[in-house]
Amino acid sequence: MIVTGLSLQTLAILVGSVSALRALKLFLDFRRLLASIHHLPGYRTILSSSTVLGNLFPPIPLLTLGHDHSWLSKHAPFAERGFDVVSAAAYWPKAMGSLFIADVDVIKDIVWSRGGRFPKPLGQYRILTFFGENIVASEGNEWKRYRKIVAPAFSERNNRLVWDATIQIMFDLFDTMWAGQEEVVVNHSVDLTLPIALELVIGFGRPISWKEDAVVPLGHQLTFKDALHTVTQDLTLKFLVPRWAMGLTKRLRRARLAFDELHQYLTEMIHERQESQHGDNHDLLSSLLSANDDENLSKGELKLSDSELIGNIFIFLVAGHETTAHTFSFAFALLALHPDKQEEMYQHIKRILPNGRIPTYDDMQSLTYSSAVFNEALRMFPPVCTVPKTSAEDTAFTLTDVNGTMKTVVVPKGLGLTLDIVGLHYNPKYWEDPFTFKPERFLGDWNRDAFLPFSGGYRGCVGRKFSETEGAAVLTLLISQYTISIKDEPQFVGETYEQRKARVLDAQSILTLAPTRLPLVFTRRT
């Protein structure tokens, strides 16, 4: 049989030859990659975990490190090799290498470097730019421009407003949704913590009532809460599925609607606030818009476009909504599993706030146990498990192995660098008994360089104090009014404490690390 002048046999030989040459090239590139890192011990897989395809699979030896590799393995890969830098080399779709790093000094070298030595691989952040370019998915001068305009929104004055808003939101919860109930059952913690965190978008100019937001506003098909929640859950779908295919299934149609609805909400928020600026609004959105005014920009400095404003507000909503909500969930669970620590926290609050006094922002520095619980939850369950970087030049890192022997790690230009936040947070070199819930470790001296839930260095989270303020306020007020316990369920009768602990603390990364299912009971203190 002849096909366009070629026999099938000849065509098969050509295809086979091209495939063989391609395989040989991949093999040789893979060998060169391993040689370039001096065969540093680590993982060898077919698929790279930095690709979308590699992350679609669970961890499968030799195929891919898979989704949630760092969270599932914690510090074990480093402990097994006696060294806090582990290599990962993949064969397909091209030879790709990276270093997983859980050493404080190496990480400090990376995050505090200047001159663009270790930039972000922006391609891995495109998923965060659907609503516009933003401070997280940017580098170099563009990042500096965003940072200059965004930073004033996270002022000390606004942190004080965040505290006051949080106290108001919590009392609104107690006095409306939980009114008259001695015991409140929550079948999954995020059903409570996501709304708590979202209520704090009051700082973005759109206050939400616990009851009012159940009503879809005129001109919309979803509530703001539902639109934001669906978007954060389905970002990967939006990234993978083309626009024309977003109507093929019910879930895809809802995701498409949620993206459209959230874009409309964010646009309305900006335009409404721009029209009502009278100089007396000091919330985050007003501060952001004020910093973006022509009169507050330097000569020749470009103001943010509406798309860039929306993109940055979206990032703040995600960072201040989902990450904080999940940290609250883990903190509640840890306190419920450790009633002795919960009681210790309650007694500390009573000493600082006698006779049921309502805490103020000025009390925050004294409410050390509340902050310690929040930090310990962040250490054990960091919202983002890894931070990717790239080496823009040939360089090397020097560090000691488990035996104290000094070793040099060669880093060729273009190699990926993964700051393994989970590996760092569970590294026994910096954290004694790292798998144990010990809030008190944050009450004395502790290694601040080994604590990176907000990343670190020059690119550290601009909203860190905002989040810490929320955390201390929510935990203080809730524990002062309620005790937290794990809900008893008949299907789990007879499980051991360790089994219960593993079940309720089970987590997986979606956009950020989230509890799988966490049933809680809140009982009013008498």
Coordinates of C-alpha atoms in Angstrom, one line a residue:
M1 CA 0.0 0.0 0.0
I2 CA 1.3 3.5 -1.0
V3 CA 0.5 6.6 1.0
T4 CA 1.4 9.9 -0.8
G5 CA 4.4 8.3 -2.5
L6 CA 5.6 6.3 0.6
S7 CA 4.9 2.7 1.5
L8 CA 3.6 2.0 5.0
Q9 CA 6.8 0.2 5.7
T10 CA 8.9 3.2 4.7
L11 CA 6.7 5.5 6.7
A12 CA 7.0 3.2 9.7
I13 CA 10.8 3.2 9.4
L14 CA 10.8 7.0 9.2
V15 CA 8.6 7.4 12.3
G16 CA 10.5 4.8 14.2
S17 CA 13.8 6.5 13.3
V18 CA 12.6 9.9 14.3
S19 CA 11.3 8.5 17.6
A20 CA 14.5 6.7 18.3
L21 CA 16.6 9.8 17.6
R22 CA 14.2 11.8 19.9
A23 CA 14.6 9.2 22.6
L24 CA 18.4 9.2 22.2
K25 CA 18.5 13.0 22.5
L26 CA 16.3 13.0 25.6
F27 CA 18.6 10.3 27.1
L28 CA 21.8 12.3 26.3
D29 CA 20.2 15.5 27.7
F30 CA 19.2 13.6 30.8
R31 CA 22.8 12.3 31.2
R32 CA 24.2 15.8 30.8
L33 CA 21.7 17.2 33.3
L34 CA 22.8 14.6 35.9
A35 CA 26.5 15.4 35.2
S36 CA 25.8 19.1 35.6
I37 CA 24.7 18.6 39.2
H38 CA 27.5 16.1 39.9
H39 CA 24.9 13.3 40.3
L40 CA 23.6 14.8 43.6
P41 CA 21.4 12.1 45.2
G42 CA 17.7 12.4 44.7
Y43 CA 14.8 11.4 42.5
R44 CA 14.9 10.2 38.9
T45 CA 11.5 10.2 37.1
I46 CA 10.0 10.2 33.7
L47 CA 7.7 13.2 34.2
S48 CA 8.7 16.4 35.9
S49 CA 6.5 17.4 38.9
S50 CA 6.9 21.1 37.8
T51 CA 4.7 20.3 34.8
V52 CA 0.9 20.2 34.7
L53 CA 0.9 16.6 33.6
G54 CA 3.3 15.5 36.3
N55 CA 1.0 17.1 38.9
L56 CA -2.1 15.3 37.7
F57 CA -0.8 12.0 39.1
P58 CA -0.3 10.9 42.7
P59 CA 3.3 10.1 43.6
I60 CA 4.3 7.1 41.5
P61 CA 7.9 5.9 41.8
L62 CA 10.0 6.4 38.6
L63 CA 7.0 8.0 36.9
T64 CA 6.5 11.3 38.8
L65 CA 6.9 12.8 42.2
G66 CA 3.3 13.7 41.7
H67 CA 0.9 16.1 43.4
D68 CA 1.6 17.0 47.0
H69 CA 5.0 15.3 47.1
S70 CA 6.5 17.7 49.6
W71 CA 3.5 17.7 51.9
L72 CA 3.3 13.9 52.0
S73 CA 7.0 13.3 52.5
K74 CA 7.8 16.3 54.7
H75 CA 11.5 16.1 55.8
A76 CA 11.9 12.3 55.1
P77 CA 13.6 12.6 51.7
F78 CA 16.3 14.8 53.3
A79 CA 16.7 12.6 56.4
E80 CA 17.0 9.5 54.3
R81 CA 20.0 11.1 52.5
G82 CA 21.5 12.9 55.4
F83 CA 21.5 16.1 53.5
D84 CA 19.1 19.1 53.3
V85 CA 19.4 19.5 49.5
V86 CA 17.9 16.7 47.3
S87 CA 17.9 16.7 43.5
A88 CA 15.1 15.8 41.2
A89 CA 15.7 15.0 37.5
A90 CA 13.0 14.2 34.9
Y91 CA 13.3 12.8 31.4
W92 CA 10.2 14.0 29.6
P93 CA 9.0 16.3 27.9
K94 CA 12.6 17.4 28.1
A95 CA 15.4 16.9 30.6
M96 CA 14.4 19.0 33.6
G97 CA 16.1 19.3 36.9
S98 CA 15.6 21.0 40.2
L99 CA 16.9 21.0 43.8
F100 CA 14.6 20.6 46.8
I101 CA 16.0 22.7 49.6
A102 CA 15.3 22.5 53.4
D103 CA 18.5 24.2 54.7
V104 CA 18.1 27.6 56.4
D105 CA 21.3 29.1 55.1
V106 CA 20.8 28.1 51.5
I107 CA 17.2 29.4 51.6
K108 CA 18.4 32.7 53.1
D109 CA 21.0 33.0 50.3
I110 CA 18.2 32.6 47.8
V111 CA 15.5 34.8 49.2
W112 CA 17.8 37.7 50.2
S113 CA 19.8 37.7 47.0
R114 CA 19.6 40.8 44.7
G115 CA 20.3 41.4 41.1
G116 CA 17.9 38.8 39.8
R117 CA 20.1 35.8 40.7
F118 CA 17.1 33.6 41.7
P119 CA 13.9 34.8 39.9
K120 CA 10.6 33.1 40.0
P121 CA 9.7 30.8 37.0
L122 CA 6.8 33.0 36.0
G123 CA 5.3 30.3 33.8
Q124 CA 4.4 28.4 36.9
Y125 CA 2.4 31.4 38.1
R126 CA 0.3 32.0 35.1
I127 CA -2.6 30.3 36.8
L128 CA -2.8 33.4 39.1
T129 CA -3.1 35.9 36.3
F130 CA -6.6 35.2 34.9
F131 CA -7.9 38.5 36.4
G132 CA -4.8 40.5 35.6
E133 CA -1.1 40.8 36.2
N134 CA -0.2 41.1 39.9
I135 CA 2.4 41.3 42.6
V136 CA 2.7 37.6 43.1
A137 CA 3.1 36.7 39.3
S138 CA 5.7 39.3 38.5
E139 CA 9.5 39.9 38.7
G140 CA 12.0 42.7 38.4
N141 CA 10.9 46.2 37.8
E142 CA 7.3 45.2 37.3
W143 CA 7.2 43.6 40.8
K144 CA 8.9 46.8 42.3
R145 CA 6.2 48.9 40.6
Y146 CA 3.4 46.7 42.1
R147 CA 5.0 46.6 45.5
K148 CA 5.4 50.4 45.7
I149 CA 1.7 50.9 45.0
V150 CA 0.4 48.0 47.0
A151 CA 2.5 48.3 50.2
P152 CA 0.8 51.4 51.6
A153 CA -2.5 49.4 51.8
F154 CA -1.0 47.3 54.5
S155 CA -0.2 50.1 56.9
E156 CA -0.3 49.9 60.7
R157 CA -3.4 52.0 60.6
N158 CA -5.1 49.4 58.4
N159 CA -3.9 46.6 60.7
R160 CA -5.7 48.3 63.6
L161 CA -8.9 48.4 61.4
V162 CA -8.5 44.7 60.6
W163 CA -8.4 43.9 64.3
D164 CA -11.6 46.0 65.0
A165 CA -13.4 44.5 62.0
T166 CA -12.4 41.0 63.1
I167 CA -13.8 41.5 66.6
Q168 CA -17.0 42.9 65.1
I169 CA -17.4 40.0 62.8
M170 CA -16.9 37.4 65.5
F171 CA -19.4 39.0 67.8
D172 CA -21.8 39.2 64.9
L173 CA -21.3 35.4 64.5
F174 CA -21.9 34.8 68.2
D175 CA -25.0 37.1 68.4
T176 CA -26.7 36.1 65.1
M177 CA -25.8 32.8 63.6
W178 CA -25.0 31.1 67.0
A179 CA -27.5 33.0 69.1
G180 CA -29.3 30.8 71.7
Q181 CA -27.2 27.7 71.0
E182 CA -25.1 26.2 73.7
E183 CA -23.5 23.8 71.2
V184 CA -22.7 24.5 67.6
V185 CA -21.9 21.6 65.3
V186 CA -19.9 22.2 62.1
N187 CA -19.6 19.2 59.8
H188 CA -16.6 20.6 58.0
S189 CA -14.5 23.4 59.6
V190 CA -14.2 25.4 56.3
D191 CA -17.9 25.9 56.3
L192 CA -17.2 28.2 59.3
T193 CA -13.7 29.5 58.6
L194 CA -14.1 30.4 55.0
P195 CA -17.0 32.8 55.8
I196 CA -15.0 34.2 58.8
A197 CA -12.1 35.0 56.5
L198 CA -14.3 36.3 53.7
E199 CA -16.1 38.6 56.1
L200 CA -12.8 40.4 56.4
V201 CA -13.0 41.6 52.8
I202 CA -14.6 44.5 54.6
G203 CA -11.1 45.8 54.2
F204 CA -11.6 45.7 50.5
G205 CA -14.6 47.9 50.6
R206 CA -17.4 45.4 50.5
P207 CA -18.7 44.6 53.9
I208 CA -20.7 41.3 54.1
S209 CA -23.3 40.3 56.7
W210 CA -23.5 36.7 57.9
K211 CA -27.2 36.7 56.8
E212 CA -27.3 39.2 53.9
D213 CA -24.8 37.5 51.7
A214 CA -27.1 34.5 51.2
V215 CA -29.1 36.7 48.8
V216 CA -27.9 37.1 45.2
P217 CA -27.7 40.8 44.3
L218 CA -29.5 42.3 41.4
G219 CA -27.6 41.9 38.2
H220 CA -25.7 38.8 39.5
Q221 CA -26.3 35.0 39.4
L222 CA -24.1 34.0 42.3
T223 CA -23.3 35.6 45.6
F224 CA -19.8 37.1 46.1
K225 CA -18.9 34.3 48.5
D226 CA -20.0 31.5 46.1
A227 CA -18.2 33.1 43.1
L228 CA -14.9 33.5 45.0
H229 CA -15.1 30.0 46.5
T230 CA -15.8 28.4 43.1
V231 CA -13.0 30.3 41.4
T232 CA -10.4 29.3 44.0
Q233 CA -11.5 25.7 43.7
D234 CA -11.5 25.6 39.9
L235 CA -8.5 27.7 38.9
T236 CA -6.8 24.6 37.5
L237 CA -9.9 23.8 35.4
K238 CA -9.7 27.3 33.9
F239 CA -6.0 26.9 33.2
L240 CA -6.4 23.5 31.5
V241 CA -9.8 23.9 29.6
P242 CA -10.1 26.3 26.7
R243 CA -12.9 28.9 26.9
W244 CA -15.0 27.2 24.1
A245 CA -15.1 24.0 26.1
M246 CA -16.1 25.6 29.4
G247 CA -19.8 24.9 28.6
L248 CA -19.5 21.2 28.1
T249 CA -20.4 20.0 31.6
K250 CA -22.3 21.3 34.5
R251 CA -19.2 21.9 36.6
L252 CA -17.4 23.6 33.8
R253 CA -20.4 25.9 33.2
R254 CA -20.5 26.8 36.9
A255 CA -16.8 27.5 36.8
R256 CA -17.2 29.8 33.8
L257 CA -20.0 31.6 35.5
A258 CA -18.1 32.0 38.7
F259 CA -15.1 33.6 36.9
D260 CA -17.4 36.0 35.0
E261 CA -19.3 36.8 38.2
L262 CA -16.2 37.5 40.3
H263 CA -14.7 39.7 37.6
Q264 CA -18.0 41.7 37.6
Y265 CA -18.0 42.0 41.4
L266 CA -14.3 43.2 41.5
T267 CA -14.9 45.7 38.7
E268 CA -18.0 47.0 40.5
M269 CA -16.0 47.3 43.8
I270 CA -13.3 49.4 42.1
H271 CA -15.7 51.7 40.3
E272 CA -18.0 52.2 43.3
R273 CA -15.0 53.1 45.5
Q274 CA -13.5 55.4 42.9
E275 CA -16.8 57.3 42.8
S276 CA -17.1 57.6 46.6
Q277 CA -13.5 58.6 47.5
H278 CA -13.8 61.4 50.0
G279 CA -10.6 60.9 52.0
D280 CA -12.3 59.3 55.0
N281 CA -12.0 55.6 53.9
H282 CA -8.9 53.9 55.2
D283 CA -9.6 50.3 54.2
L284 CA -7.3 48.2 52.0
L285 CA -9.1 48.9 48.7
S286 CA -9.2 52.7 49.4
S287 CA -5.5 52.7 50.3
L288 CA -4.7 50.8 47.1
L289 CA -6.7 53.2 44.9
S290 CA -5.3 56.2 46.7
A291 CA -1.7 55.0 46.1
N292 CA -2.6 54.5 42.5
D293 CA -3.8 58.1 42.0
D294 CA -1.8 60.3 39.7
E295 CA -0.9 62.7 42.5
N296 CA 0.7 59.9 44.6
L297 CA 2.8 58.5 41.7
S298 CA 6.3 59.5 41.0
K299 CA 7.1 61.3 37.8
G300 CA 7.0 58.9 34.9
E301 CA 5.5 56.1 37.0
L302 CA 2.6 54.3 35.4
K303 CA -0.6 53.8 37.3
L304 CA -2.1 50.4 37.5
S305 CA -4.7 49.6 34.8
D306 CA -8.1 48.3 35.8
S307 CA -6.9 44.9 34.9
E308 CA -3.9 45.2 37.1
L309 CA -6.0 46.6 40.0
I310 CA -8.4 43.6 39.6
G311 CA -5.5 41.2 39.4
N312 CA -3.9 42.5 42.6
I313 CA -7.2 42.6 44.5
F314 CA -7.9 39.0 43.5
I315 CA -4.5 37.9 44.8
F316 CA -5.3 39.7 48.1
L317 CA -8.6 38.0 48.4
V318 CA -7.2 34.6 47.8
A319 CA -4.3 35.2 50.2
G320 CA -6.5 36.7 52.9
H321 CA -9.4 34.4 52.3
E322 CA -8.4 30.9 51.5
T323 CA -5.0 30.7 53.2
T324 CA -6.3 32.3 56.5
A325 CA -9.4 30.2 56.5
H326 CA -7.5 27.0 56.2
T327 CA -5.0 28.0 58.9
F328 CA -8.0 28.7 61.2
S329 CA -9.3 25.2 60.5
F330 CA -6.0 23.6 61.4
A331 CA -5.6 25.7 64.5
F332 CA -9.1 24.8 65.7
A333 CA -8.4 21.1 65.0
L334 CA -5.1 21.1 66.8
L335 CA -6.6 22.8 69.9
A336 CA -9.5 20.3 69.8
L337 CA -7.0 17.4 69.7
H338 CA -5.0 18.9 72.6
P339 CA -7.4 20.1 75.3
D340 CA -4.5 20.8 77.6
K341 CA -3.1 23.3 75.2
Q342 CA -6.6 24.8 74.7
E343 CA -7.0 25.2 78.4
E344 CA -3.6 26.8 78.7
M345 CA -4.5 29.3 76.0
Y346 CA -7.8 30.1 77.7
Q347 CA -6.1 30.8 81.1
H348 CA -3.6 33.0 79.3
I349 CA -6.4 35.0 77.7
K350 CA -8.2 35.4 81.1
R351 CA -5.0 36.8 82.6
I352 CA -4.6 39.3 79.8
L353 CA -8.3 40.1 79.6
P354 CA -9.8 39.9 83.1
N355 CA -13.6 40.0 83.6
G356 CA -14.3 39.3 80.0
R357 CA -12.8 42.5 78.7
I358 CA -13.0 42.8 74.9
P359 CA -9.5 42.7 73.4
T360 CA -8.1 45.7 71.5
Y361 CA -5.4 45.9 68.9
D362 CA -3.0 47.2 71.6
D363 CA -3.6 43.9 73.5
M364 CA -2.2 41.9 70.6
Q365 CA 1.4 42.1 71.7
S366 CA 0.4 40.6 75.1
L367 CA -1.8 37.8 73.7
T368 CA 1.3 35.8 72.9
Y369 CA -0.3 32.4 73.3
S370 CA -2.9 33.2 70.6
S371 CA -0.2 34.2 68.2
A372 CA 1.8 31.1 69.2
V373 CA -1.1 28.8 68.3
F374 CA -1.5 30.6 65.0
N375 CA 2.2 30.3 64.2
E376 CA 2.3 26.6 65.2
A377 CA -0.6 25.9 62.9
L378 CA 1.2 27.7 60.1
R379 CA 4.4 25.7 60.8
M380 CA 2.7 22.4 60.7
F381 CA 0.3 23.2 57.8
P382 CA 2.0 25.9 55.7
P383 CA -0.5 27.3 53.1
V384 CA 2.0 26.9 50.3
C385 CA 4.2 23.8 50.5
T386 CA 6.9 24.9 48.1
V387 CA 8.2 28.1 46.5
P388 CA 9.8 27.6 43.1
K389 CA 12.8 29.7 41.9
T390 CA 15.3 29.4 39.1
S391 CA 19.0 30.0 39.1
A392 CA 19.9 32.7 36.5
E393 CA 23.6 32.0 36.7
D394 CA 26.1 29.2 37.4
T395 CA 26.5 29.2 41.2
A396 CA 27.1 26.8 44.1
F397 CA 25.8 26.4 47.7
T398 CA 27.9 25.1 50.6
L399 CA 26.4 23.3 53.6
T400 CA 27.0 20.5 56.0
D401 CA 25.5 17.0 55.9
V402 CA 24.1 15.1 58.9
N403 CA 27.7 14.1 59.9
G404 CA 28.9 17.7 59.9
T405 CA 30.9 17.3 56.7
M406 CA 31.1 20.4 54.5
K407 CA 29.8 19.8 51.0
T408 CA 29.3 21.9 47.9
V409 CA 26.3 21.7 45.7
V410 CA 26.9 22.8 42.1
V411 CA 24.0 24.8 40.5
P412 CA 24.1 25.3 36.8
K413 CA 22.3 28.2 35.1
G414 CA 18.7 27.5 34.5
L415 CA 18.3 24.8 37.2
G416 CA 15.1 24.9 39.1
L417 CA 15.3 25.5 42.9
T418 CA 12.4 24.5 45.1
L419 CA 12.2 26.0 48.6
D420 CA 10.7 23.1 50.4
I421 CA 8.7 24.9 53.1
V422 CA 7.3 21.7 54.6
G423 CA 10.7 20.0 54.7
L424 CA 12.0 23.1 56.4
H425 CA 9.2 23.3 58.9
Y426 CA 9.6 19.6 59.8
N427 CA 13.4 19.7 59.9
P428 CA 14.5 18.5 63.4
K429 CA 17.6 20.6 63.1
Y430 CA 15.5 23.7 63.6
W431 CA 12.4 22.3 65.3
E432 CA 12.5 19.9 68.2
D433 CA 9.9 17.1 67.9
P434 CA 8.5 18.7 64.7
F435 CA 5.4 16.4 64.4
T436 CA 4.2 17.5 67.9
F437 CA 1.8 20.4 68.4
K438 CA 3.9 22.8 70.7
P439 CA 2.7 26.4 70.6
E440 CA 5.1 27.2 73.4
R441 CA 8.0 26.8 71.0
F442 CA 7.0 30.3 69.7
L443 CA 7.0 31.9 73.2
G444 CA 10.7 31.8 73.6
D445 CA 13.7 32.0 71.2
W446 CA 13.1 30.3 67.9
N447 CA 14.7 30.3 64.5
R448 CA 12.8 32.9 62.5
D449 CA 14.7 31.9 59.3
A450 CA 13.3 28.4 59.6
F451 CA 9.7 29.7 59.6
L452 CA 8.5 30.6 56.1
P453 CA 4.7 30.3 55.8
F454 CA 4.8 33.8 54.3
S455 CA 7.8 33.1 52.2
G456 CA 10.7 35.4 53.1
G457 CA 13.4 37.8 52.0
Y458 CA 12.6 40.7 49.7
R459 CA 9.6 38.8 48.2
G460 CA 8.1 38.0 51.6
C461 CA 4.3 38.4 51.8
V462 CA 3.3 42.1 52.0
G463 CA 0.2 41.1 54.0
R464 CA 1.9 39.1 56.7
K465 CA 0.9 41.4 59.6
F466 CA -2.6 41.6 58.2
S467 CA -2.9 37.8 58.5
E468 CA -1.2 37.6 61.9
T469 CA -3.6 40.3 63.2
E470 CA -6.7 38.3 62.0
G471 CA -5.3 35.1 63.5
A472 CA -4.7 36.5 67.0
A473 CA -8.1 38.3 67.0
V474 CA -10.1 35.3 65.9
L475 CA -8.4 32.7 68.1
T476 CA -8.5 35.0 71.2
L477 CA -12.2 35.8 70.9
L478 CA -13.3 32.3 70.0
I479 CA -11.4 30.5 72.8
S480 CA -12.5 33.1 75.3
Q481 CA -16.1 32.3 74.5
Y482 CA -16.2 28.6 73.4
T483 CA -14.4 25.3 73.8
I484 CA -13.6 23.3 70.7
S485 CA -13.8 19.5 70.3
I486 CA -13.9 17.0 67.5
K487 CA -17.4 15.8 66.6
D488 CA -18.1 12.2 67.5
E489 CA -19.5 10.3 64.6
P490 CA -20.9 6.7 64.7
Q491 CA -18.8 5.4 61.8
F492 CA -15.7 6.2 63.7
V493 CA -16.5 4.6 67.0
G494 CA -13.6 2.6 68.4
E495 CA -10.9 4.5 66.5
T496 CA -7.7 5.2 68.5
Y497 CA -6.5 8.8 69.3
E498 CA -3.8 8.5 66.6
Q499 CA -6.4 7.3 64.0
R500 CA -8.7 10.2 64.9
K501 CA -5.8 12.6 64.7
A502 CA -4.7 11.3 61.3
R503 CA -8.3 11.5 60.0
V504 CA -9.1 15.0 61.1
L505 CA -5.7 16.5 60.2
D506 CA -5.7 14.9 56.7
A507 CA -4.9 17.6 54.1
Q508 CA -4.3 18.1 50.5
S509 CA -3.3 21.1 48.3
I510 CA -5.8 22.6 45.9
L511 CA -4.8 26.2 45.5
T512 CA -3.4 26.1 49.0
L513 CA -3.2 23.4 51.6
A514 CA -6.7 22.5 52.9
P515 CA -8.2 20.1 55.3
T516 CA -10.0 17.1 53.7
R517 CA -12.9 17.0 56.2
L518 CA -12.8 18.4 59.7
P519 CA -15.9 18.0 61.8
L520 CA -16.0 20.2 65.0
V521 CA -18.2 21.1 67.9
F522 CA -18.1 24.5 69.6
T523 CA -19.5 24.6 73.1
R524 CA -20.3 27.9 74.8
R525 CA -18.3 28.5 78.0
T526 CA -20.3 29.1 81.2

